[in-house]
């Protein structure tokens, strides 16, 4: 937690926001290229006399041809239209487009751990299917995904390895995908700790699915 967000990114940690911010005037392609350069710079060995804090004075650029080929590869994998990368980041994007932009970034940066915060929030059925297919396309032995959701619907398309229910910062129930189905039928109330068990009245219970 003591590391800055950029340092965490260079350590191959990725966060997909519930509500991604828009950045007018900065194209998706330019943002992705600069992000890729920063991540690669953070993973290379330190050179003699270089600052070990991770703050680089000069960054090596990713060759345009290499970046274009890599970007096109990931866009084909995720079925993203070519016009998408020339638009400003999340500026005027629909909910589904914002989430796909996040997943395209994840595909390009190749993190080891990705935290997806309520990625299904604000998506209609069609967008949910498209986003879920994109997540499934990236899943593999080199990527662990922690997917936070309050609903079963996204898990209709993404099969979790583990399901954990958290309350007040601690896990109170764990299981497989069958637990998510049970929660859909019964809700969270049956898991809610009593005042005697918890020392305070319950306020909210959320579901966390870990898909690795």
XYZ file of N, CA and C in Angstrom:
636
model
N 0.808 -1.206 0.000
C 0.000 0.000 0.000
C 0.850 1.268 0.000
N 2.104 1.148 0.393
C 2.946 2.346 0.446
C 3.419 2.775 -0.942
N 3.237 1.918 -1.946
C 3.681 2.263 -3.290
C 2.673 3.181 -3.986
N 3.193 4.042 -4.859
C 2.337 4.917 -5.658
C 1.624 4.082 -6.729
N 0.503 4.583 -7.281
C -0.216 3.829 -8.309
C 0.651 3.454 -9.506
N 1.534 4.379 -9.946
C 2.370 4.063 -11.104
C 3.373 2.968 -10.777
N 3.853 2.946 -9.526
C 4.797 1.905 -9.118
C 4.108 0.545 -9.074
N 2.881 0.534 -8.613
C 2.120 -0.718 -8.583
C 1.905 -1.246 -10.000
N 1.624 -0.327 -10.926
C 1.420 -0.738 -12.315
C 2.681 -1.362 -12.886
N 3.846 -0.788 -12.545
C 5.107 -1.346 -13.037
C 5.432 -2.683 -12.378
N 4.770 -2.976 -11.268
C 4.925 -4.270 -10.602
C 3.932 -5.297 -11.145
N 3.257 -4.948 -12.243
C 2.318 -5.830 -12.928
C 1.017 -6.018 -12.151
N 0.583 -4.962 -11.467
C -0.740 -4.946 -10.851
C -1.631 -4.025 -11.677
N -2.880 -4.410 -11.858
C -3.785 -3.633 -12.709
C -5.128 -3.470 -12.018
N -5.688 -2.264 -12.091
C -7.012 -1.993 -11.539
C -7.930 -1.484 -12.636
N -9.030 -2.189 -12.855
C -10.076 -1.734 -13.771
C -11.147 -1.051 -12.933
N -11.333 0.245 -13.147
C -12.218 1.037 -12.307
C -13.692 0.746 -12.593
N -14.518 0.927 -11.569
C -15.960 0.803 -11.747
C -16.472 1.918 -12.655
N -15.954 3.127 -12.458
C -16.336 4.274 -13.281
C -15.068 4.921 -13.839
N -14.555 4.424 -14.977
C -13.323 4.976 -15.564
C -13.484 6.454 -15.912
N -12.447 7.234 -15.667
C -12.485 8.668 -15.950
C -12.205 8.939 -17.422
N -12.783 10.013 -17.929
C -12.511 10.430 -19.306
C -11.349 11.414 -19.319
N -10.574 11.377 -20.412
C -9.440 12.292 -20.574
C -9.537 12.904 -21.968
N -10.320 13.972 -22.132
C -10.465 14.608 -23.445
C -9.117 15.081 -23.980
N -8.906 14.862 -25.274
C -7.682 15.327 -25.919
C -6.550 14.329 -25.926
N -6.681 13.240 -25.174
C -5.650 12.191 -25.158
C -6.240 10.952 -25.819
N -5.672 10.553 -26.946
C -6.221 9.416 -27.676
C -5.929 8.109 -26.953
N -6.778 7.126 -27.206
C -6.586 5.800 -26.619
C -5.229 5.239 -27.026
N -4.867 5.393 -28.303
C -3.599 4.851 -28.797
C -2.407 5.488 -28.095
N -2.405 6.803 -27.959
C -1.286 7.495 -27.316
C -1.180 7.109 -25.839
N -2.321 7.029 -25.175
C -2.329 6.644 -23.766
C -1.777 5.231 -23.579
N -2.196 4.315 -24.439
C -1.741 2.935 -24.328
C -0.245 2.811 -24.590
N 0.250 3.560 -25.578
C 1.680 3.487 -25.883
C 2.515 4.009 -24.715
N 2.131 5.152 -24.156
C 2.883 5.715 -23.025
C 2.788 4.814 -21.797
N 1.644 4.199 -21.596
C 1.486 3.281 -20.467
C 2.381 2.060 -20.633
N 2.443 1.544 -21.842
C 3.288 0.386 -22.118
C 4.756 0.721 -21.893
N 5.170 1.896 -22.321
C 6.557 2.324 -22.105
C 6.881 2.401 -20.618
N 5.962 2.939 -19.835
C 6.193 3.090 -18.396
C 6.310 1.738 -17.713
N 5.449 0.802 -18.086
C 5.482 -0.530 -17.476
C 6.758 -1.269 -17.854
N 7.138 -1.187 -19.113
C 8.370 -1.863 -19.545
C 9.597 -1.255 -18.880
N 9.607 0.049 -18.738
C 10.734 0.728 -18.106
C 10.878 0.289 -16.653
N 9.751 0.077 -15.998
C 9.790 -0.305 -14.596
C 10.263 -1.714 -14.365
N 10.221 -2.567 -15.382
C 10.604 -3.960 -15.214
C 12.020 -4.281 -15.675
N 12.704 -3.316 -16.251
C 14.059 -3.609 -16.708
C 15.048 -3.448 -15.554
N 16.203 -4.117 -15.620
C 17.215 -3.979 -14.571
C 17.739 -2.551 -14.495
N 18.083 -2.100 -13.291
C 18.649 -0.768 -13.123
C 20.040 -0.700 -13.728
N 20.324 0.423 -14.372
C 21.649 0.645 -14.917
C 22.507 1.354 -13.880
N 23.789 1.339 -14.076
C 24.721 1.926 -13.114
C 24.393 3.409 -12.878
N 24.261 3.779 -11.609
C 23.998 5.161 -11.253
C 22.554 5.585 -11.377
N 21.660 4.652 -11.683
C 20.260 5.005 -11.887
C 19.505 5.038 -10.559
N 18.528 5.902 -10.470
C 17.721 6.056 -9.266
C 16.874 4.804 -9.032
N 17.048 4.107 -7.902
C 16.298 2.872 -7.651
C 14.848 3.106 -7.250
N 14.421 4.352 -7.077
C 13.061 4.635 -6.617
C 12.017 4.362 -7.682
N 12.464 4.204 -8.926
C 11.520 3.968 -10.009
C 11.181 5.218 -10.789
N 11.691 6.382 -10.385
C 11.437 7.627 -11.119
C 12.529 7.803 -12.170
N 12.185 7.552 -13.401
C 13.167 7.580 -14.478
C 13.276 8.988 -15.072
N 14.479 9.410 -15.357
C 14.667 10.733 -15.938
C 14.475 10.707 -17.452
N 14.684 9.565 -18.045
C 14.521 9.448 -19.486
C 13.903 8.095 -19.803
N 12.862 8.100 -20.602
C 12.141 6.870 -20.891
C 12.378 6.463 -22.338
N 12.678 5.185 -22.525
C 12.865 4.669 -23.871
C 11.499 4.433 -24.504
N 11.325 4.917 -25.717
C 10.033 4.778 -26.385
C 9.893 3.396 -27.010
N 8.645 2.953 -27.128
C 8.349 1.711 -27.827
C 8.276 2.032 -29.314
N 9.043 1.340 -30.159
C 9.001 1.614 -31.599
C 7.575 1.572 -32.128
N 7.261 2.509 -33.003
C 5.895 2.641 -33.511
C 5.408 1.348 -34.154
N 6.247 0.719 -34.970
C 5.833 -0.505 -35.658
C 5.543 -1.620 -34.660
N 6.403 -1.758 -33.667
C 6.196 -2.792 -32.649
C 4.894 -2.555 -31.890
N 4.671 -1.297 -31.512
C 3.452 -0.970 -30.772
C 2.214 -1.220 -31.624
N 2.264 -0.789 -32.881
C 1.108 -0.953 -33.761
C 0.767 -2.433 -33.939
N 1.788 -3.259 -34.141
C 1.551 -4.697 -34.325
C 0.951 -5.330 -33.065
N 1.495 -4.952 -31.906
C 0.995 -5.499 -30.646
C -0.439 -5.043 -30.383
N -0.699 -3.768 -30.658
C -2.037 -3.229 -30.439
C -3.056 -3.897 -31.353
N -2.697 -4.071 -32.623
C -3.604 -4.717 -33.565
C -3.879 -6.163 -33.155
N -2.865 -6.828 -32.641
C -3.036 -8.209 -32.172
C -4.069 -8.278 -31.039
N -3.940 -7.373 -30.075
C -4.864 -7.376 -28.939
C -6.265 -6.935 -29.364
N -6.349 -6.010 -30.300
C -7.652 -5.551 -30.774
C -8.381 -6.663 -31.521
N -7.653 -7.444 -32.290
C -8.278 -8.586 -32.976
C -8.767 -9.607 -31.956
N -7.951 -9.852 -30.941
C -8.317 -10.815 -29.904
C -9.602 -10.404 -29.196
N -9.730 -9.098 -28.929
C -10.882 -8.588 -28.188
C -12.001 -8.087 -29.092
N -11.798 -8.190 -30.416
C -12.791 -7.768 -31.407
C -13.140 -6.286 -31.257
N -12.098 -5.467 -31.176
C -12.257 -4.021 -31.041
C -12.076 -3.359 -32.403
N -12.968 -2.458 -32.766
C -12.899 -1.766 -34.053
C -11.695 -0.822 -34.098
N -11.083 -0.683 -35.278
C -9.888 0.152 -35.437
C -10.126 1.617 -35.079
N -11.331 2.122 -35.319
C -11.621 3.529 -35.042
C -11.573 3.843 -33.546
N -11.673 2.834 -32.740
C -11.734 3.003 -31.287
C -10.502 3.706 -30.737
N -9.318 3.373 -31.265
C -8.066 3.859 -30.675
C -7.774 5.318 -31.011
N -8.501 5.897 -31.963
C -8.275 7.298 -32.317
C -9.144 8.259 -31.501
N -10.037 7.729 -30.715
C -10.924 8.555 -29.895
C -10.239 8.945 -28.586
N -10.696 10.033 -27.979
C -10.169 10.435 -26.674
C -10.635 9.442 -25.612
N -9.796 9.208 -24.629
C -10.056 8.172 -23.631
C -11.375 8.411 -22.899
N -12.301 7.481 -23.106
C -13.592 7.464 -22.410
C -14.451 8.706 -22.643
N -14.044 9.582 -23.541
C -14.783 10.821 -23.796
C -15.974 10.518 -24.698
N -17.170 10.548 -24.140
C -18.362 10.215 -24.898
C -18.571 8.728 -25.081
N -17.803 7.913 -24.381
C -17.930 6.463 -24.496
C -19.192 5.988 -23.776
N -19.787 4.932 -24.293
C -20.868 4.263 -23.575
C -20.259 3.465 -22.424
N -21.116 2.939 -21.543
C -20.616 2.139 -20.434
C -19.817 0.943 -20.908
N -20.313 0.271 -21.944
C -19.612 -0.886 -22.480
C -18.283 -0.520 -23.110
N -18.236 0.620 -23.816
C -16.988 1.058 -24.450
C -15.929 1.399 -23.411
N -16.348 2.004 -22.309
C -15.390 2.327 -21.244
C -14.765 1.061 -20.674
N -15.593 0.047 -20.462
C -15.079 -1.200 -19.895
C -14.180 -1.923 -20.893
N -14.503 -1.843 -22.176
C -13.659 -2.476 -23.189
C -12.321 -1.758 -23.317
N -12.336 -0.442 -23.131
C -11.079 0.313 -23.152
C -10.180 -0.132 -22.004
N -10.773 -0.378 -20.838
C -10.013 -0.869 -19.688
C -9.416 -2.241 -19.981
N -10.215 -3.107 -20.593
C -9.754 -4.465 -20.865
C -8.688 -4.468 -21.956
N -8.808 -3.572 -22.939
C -7.766 -3.442 -23.956
C -6.456 -3.003 -23.311
N -6.542 -2.079 -22.369
C -5.353 -1.649 -21.630
C -4.753 -2.820 -20.862
N -5.600 -3.610 -20.237
C -5.132 -4.777 -19.493
C -4.443 -5.776 -20.419
N -5.012 -5.979 -21.602
C -4.429 -6.916 -22.560
C -3.049 -6.467 -23.015
N -2.880 -5.164 -23.211
C -1.622 -4.632 -23.717
C -0.533 -4.625 -22.645
N -0.908 -4.290 -21.413
C 0.083 -4.165 -20.338
C 0.449 -5.504 -19.720
N -0.383 -6.514 -19.935
C -0.115 -7.880 -19.474
C 0.251 -7.945 -17.985
N -0.661 -7.554 -17.115
C -0.389 -7.641 -15.680
C -0.405 -9.090 -15.206
N 0.125 -9.305 -14.013
C 0.065 -10.632 -13.406
C -1.187 -10.777 -12.546
N -1.612 -9.665 -11.952
C -2.829 -9.643 -11.138
C -3.692 -8.471 -11.590
N -4.962 -8.738 -11.871
C -5.895 -7.683 -12.268
C -7.069 -7.659 -11.298
N -7.355 -6.493 -10.765
C -8.505 -6.285 -9.885
C -9.576 -5.561 -10.689
N -10.714 -6.199 -10.862
C -11.793 -5.630 -11.667
C -12.940 -5.259 -10.734
N -13.118 -3.953 -10.536
C -14.067 -3.437 -9.559
C -15.445 -3.225 -10.182
N -16.355 -4.154 -9.934
C -17.731 -4.071 -10.426
C -17.774 -3.725 -11.914
N -17.065 -4.519 -12.685
C -16.984 -4.301 -14.128
C -18.349 -4.405 -14.794
N -19.286 -5.122 -14.181
C -20.613 -5.280 -14.764
C -21.533 -4.098 -14.490
N -21.069 -3.128 -13.711
C -21.906 -1.980 -13.347
C -22.258 -1.136 -14.569
N -23.546 -0.884 -14.759
C -23.999 -0.011 -15.832
C -24.033 -0.630 -17.213
N -23.843 -1.939 -17.317
C -23.823 -2.598 -18.622
C -25.166 -3.246 -18.922
N -25.624 -3.106 -20.180
C -26.802 -3.853 -20.587
C -26.377 -5.273 -20.951
N -27.333 -6.120 -21.309
C -27.040 -7.534 -21.542
C -26.025 -7.728 -22.661
N -26.192 -7.001 -23.771
C -25.276 -7.156 -24.903
C -23.862 -6.734 -24.528
N -23.734 -5.586 -23.862
C -22.411 -5.107 -23.451
C -21.784 -6.055 -22.442
N -22.599 -6.613 -21.557
C -22.095 -7.549 -20.554
C -21.496 -8.785 -21.213
N -22.155 -9.293 -22.237
C -21.644 -10.462 -22.954
C -20.315 -10.151 -23.631
N -20.241 -8.991 -24.282
C -19.022 -8.608 -24.993
C -17.858 -8.446 -24.029
N -18.090 -7.752 -22.913
C -17.033 -7.541 -21.921
C -16.598 -8.869 -21.314
N -17.550 -9.746 -21.020
C -17.225 -11.053 -20.438
C -16.397 -11.895 -21.399
N -16.742 -11.856 -22.677
C -15.966 -12.585 -23.683
C -14.532 -12.067 -23.738
N -14.365 -10.765 -23.590
C -13.028 -10.171 -23.604
C -12.213 -10.631 -22.403
N -12.844 -10.675 -21.235
C -12.151 -11.149 -20.033
C -11.746 -12.610 -20.203
N -12.652 -13.424 -20.720
C -12.344 -14.841 -20.933
C -11.202 -15.032 -21.918
N -11.124 -14.148 -22.922
C -10.063 -14.256 -23.928
C -8.683 -14.008 -23.329
N -8.619 -13.240 -22.246
C -7.335 -12.902 -21.624
C -6.941 -13.863 -20.512
N -7.889 -14.645 -20.049
C -7.636 -15.518 -18.905
C -6.642 -16.612 -19.265
N -5.700 -16.851 -18.358
C -4.702 -17.888 -18.586
C -3.827 -18.058 -17.366
N -2.841 -18.941 -17.442
C -1.980 -19.222 -16.281
C -1.118 -18.046 -15.846
N -0.935 -17.053 -16.716
C -0.073 -15.914 -16.373
C -0.854 -14.722 -15.818
N -2.167 -14.863 -15.697
C -2.991 -13.748 -15.224
C -4.004 -14.226 -14.193
N -3.950 -13.641 -13.002
C -4.960 -13.895 -11.983
C -5.914 -12.720 -11.929
N -7.208 -12.992 -11.922
C -8.212 -11.933 -11.923
C -9.050 -12.006 -10.653
N -9.119 -10.888 -9.953
C -10.008 -10.753 -8.804
C -11.178 -9.889 -9.247
N -12.329 -10.498 -9.392
C -13.510 -9.834 -9.942
C -14.492 -9.526 -8.818
N -14.768 -8.254 -8.606
C -15.697 -7.829 -7.561
C -17.061 -7.565 -8.189
N -18.083 -8.199 -7.656
C -19.433 -8.002 -8.168
C -20.436 -8.262 -7.056
N -21.628 -7.701 -7.201
C -22.713 -7.953 -6.251
C -23.784 -8.854 -6.855
N -23.603 -9.232 -8.118
C -24.654 -9.958 -8.812
C -24.099 -11.184 -9.527
N -25.004 -12.125 -9.782
C -24.652 -13.370 -10.441
C -24.474 -13.202 -11.944
N -25.115 -12.203 -12.534
C -25.279 -12.174 -13.990
C -23.972 -12.233 -14.756
N -22.916 -11.577 -14.281
C -21.646 -11.647 -15.000
C -21.033 -13.036 -14.893
N -21.338 -13.723 -13.793
C -20.797 -15.065 -13.600
C -21.531 -16.101 -14.441
N -22.569 -15.665 -15.162
C -23.182 -16.543 -16.158
C -22.261 -16.723 -17.354
N -21.336 -15.774 -17.538
C -20.435 -15.801 -18.690
C -18.976 -16.033 -18.289
N -18.633 -15.715 -17.056
C -17.279 -15.940 -16.546
C -17.378 -16.917 -15.382
N -16.798 -18.093 -15.530
C -16.882 -19.110 -14.484
C -15.767 -18.904 -13.471
N -16.105 -18.607 -12.218
C -15.065 -18.368 -11.209
C -14.470 -19.667 -10.686
N -13.206 -19.612 -10.307
C -12.585 -20.746 -9.620
C -12.996 -20.760 -8.153
N -13.107 -19.565 -7.581
C -13.493 -19.431 -6.179
C -14.458 -18.257 -6.041
N -15.351 -18.356 -5.080
C -16.248 -17.254 -4.731
C -16.094 -16.979 -3.240
N -15.845 -15.725 -2.908
C -15.712 -15.319 -1.508
C -16.704 -14.195 -1.229
N -17.328 -14.226 -0.073
C -18.209 -13.151 0.368
C -17.492 -12.390 1.478
N -17.399 -11.067 1.312
C -16.704 -10.238 2.296
C -17.686 -9.354 3.058
N -17.377 -9.163 4.332
C -18.158 -8.265 5.176
C -17.199 -7.542 6.110
N -17.256 -6.207 6.080
C -16.377 -5.399 6.938
C -14.900 -5.785 6.804
N -14.484 -6.060 5.561
C -13.074 -6.310 5.308
C -12.598 -7.716 5.579
N -13.512 -8.634 5.891
C -13.072 -10.013 6.115
C -13.971 -10.981 5.356
N -13.408 -12.133 4.995
C -14.159 -13.153 4.267
C -15.012 -13.933 5.257
N -16.324 -13.979 5.007
C -17.220 -14.694 5.914
C -17.798 -15.966 5.291
N -17.574 -16.164 3.990
C -18.062 -17.370 3.327
C -17.273 -17.589 2.053
N -16.888 -18.839 1.796
C -16.154 -19.184 0.575
C -16.772 -20.424 -0.052
N -16.600 -20.549 -1.342
C -17.113 -21.715 -2.046
C -16.756 -21.658 -3.512
N -17.389 -22.504 -4.295
C -17.193 -22.506 -5.730
C -18.307 -21.736 -6.416
N -18.477 -21.968 -7.713
C -19.480 -21.211 -8.463
C -20.895 -21.454 -7.945
N -21.093 -22.623 -7.278
C -22.416 -22.913 -6.732
C -22.814 -21.921 -5.637
N -21.823 -21.338 -4.949
C -22.125 -20.337 -3.927
C -22.730 -19.087 -4.565
N -22.221 -18.706 -5.726
C -22.770 -17.540 -6.425
C -24.225 -17.778 -6.815
N -24.544 -18.994 -7.241
C -25.923 -19.327 -7.596
C -26.830 -19.296 -6.366
N -26.301 -19.779 -5.244
C -27.077 -19.757 -4.006
C -27.350 -18.324 -3.555
N -26.351 -17.465 -3.717
C -26.527 -16.060 -3.347
C -27.572 -15.385 -4.224
N -27.608 -15.770 -5.496
C -28.602 -15.210 -6.403
C -30.016 -15.589 -5.958
N -30.171 -16.797 -5.446
C -31.481 -17.276 -5.012
C -31.874 -16.741 -3.635
N -30.902 -16.699 -2.724
C -31.220 -16.405 -1.319
C -30.826 -15.006 -0.867
N -30.023 -14.311 -1.689
C -29.535 -13.006 -1.268
C -28.402 -13.146 -0.264
N -28.102 -12.054 0.443
C -26.989 -12.044 1.396
C -27.439 -12.071 2.860
N -28.732 -11.907 3.081
C -29.211 -11.735 4.452
C -28.858 -12.917 5.352
N -28.902 -14.128 4.807
C -28.626 -15.316 5.621
C -27.168 -15.394 6.066
N -26.297 -14.621 5.417
C -24.886 -14.590 5.797
C -24.562 -13.421 6.714
N -25.518 -12.538 6.893
C -25.254 -11.313 7.630
C -25.008 -11.622 9.110
N -23.838 -11.225 9.639
C -23.560 -11.494 11.056
C -24.549 -10.762 11.950
N -24.865 -11.367 13.085
C -25.732 -10.712 14.054
C -24.930 -9.705 14.852
N -25.619 -8.859 15.608
C -24.925 -7.864 16.429
C -24.041 -8.539 17.469
N -24.517 -9.676 18.003
C -23.727 -10.377 19.012
C -22.454 -10.953 18.416
N -22.541 -11.450 17.162
C -21.384 -12.061 16.518
C -20.378 -11.024 16.064
N -20.883 -9.862 15.628
C -20.012 -8.881 14.996
C -19.721 -7.665 15.874
N -20.534 -7.484 16.923
C -20.318 -6.348 17.804
C -20.967 -5.074 17.302
N -21.551 -5.120 16.121
C -22.225 -3.957 15.538
C -23.209 -4.458 14.515
N -24.198 -3.663 14.213
C -25.186 -4.076 13.223
C -24.573 -4.089 11.841
N -25.034 -5.014 10.999
C -24.477 -5.156 9.659
C -24.964 -4.025 8.771
N -24.112 -3.595 7.850
C -24.491 -2.513 6.946
C -24.535 -2.963 5.502
N -23.569 -3.764 5.085
C -23.570 -4.222 3.695
C -22.738 -5.472 3.566
N -23.128 -6.298 2.638
C -22.378 -7.510 2.345
C -22.176 -7.550 0.847
N -20.958 -7.834 0.398
C -20.672 -7.875 -1.027
C -20.030 -9.177 -1.415
N -20.111 -9.502 -2.681
C -19.566 -10.746 -3.197
C -18.285 -10.468 -3.960
N -17.271 -11.275 -3.726
C -16.028 -11.162 -4.461
C -15.742 -12.495 -5.113
N -15.562 -12.491 -6.410
C -15.244 -13.711 -7.129
C -13.806 -13.665 -7.588
N -13.039 -14.691 -7.277
C -11.638 -14.759 -7.684
C -11.509 -15.736 -8.826
N -11.169 -15.215 -9.994
C -11.033 -16.047 -11.184
C -9.578 -16.005 -11.618
N -8.871 -17.125 -11.545
C -7.448 -17.146 -11.884
C -7.201 -17.999 -13.108
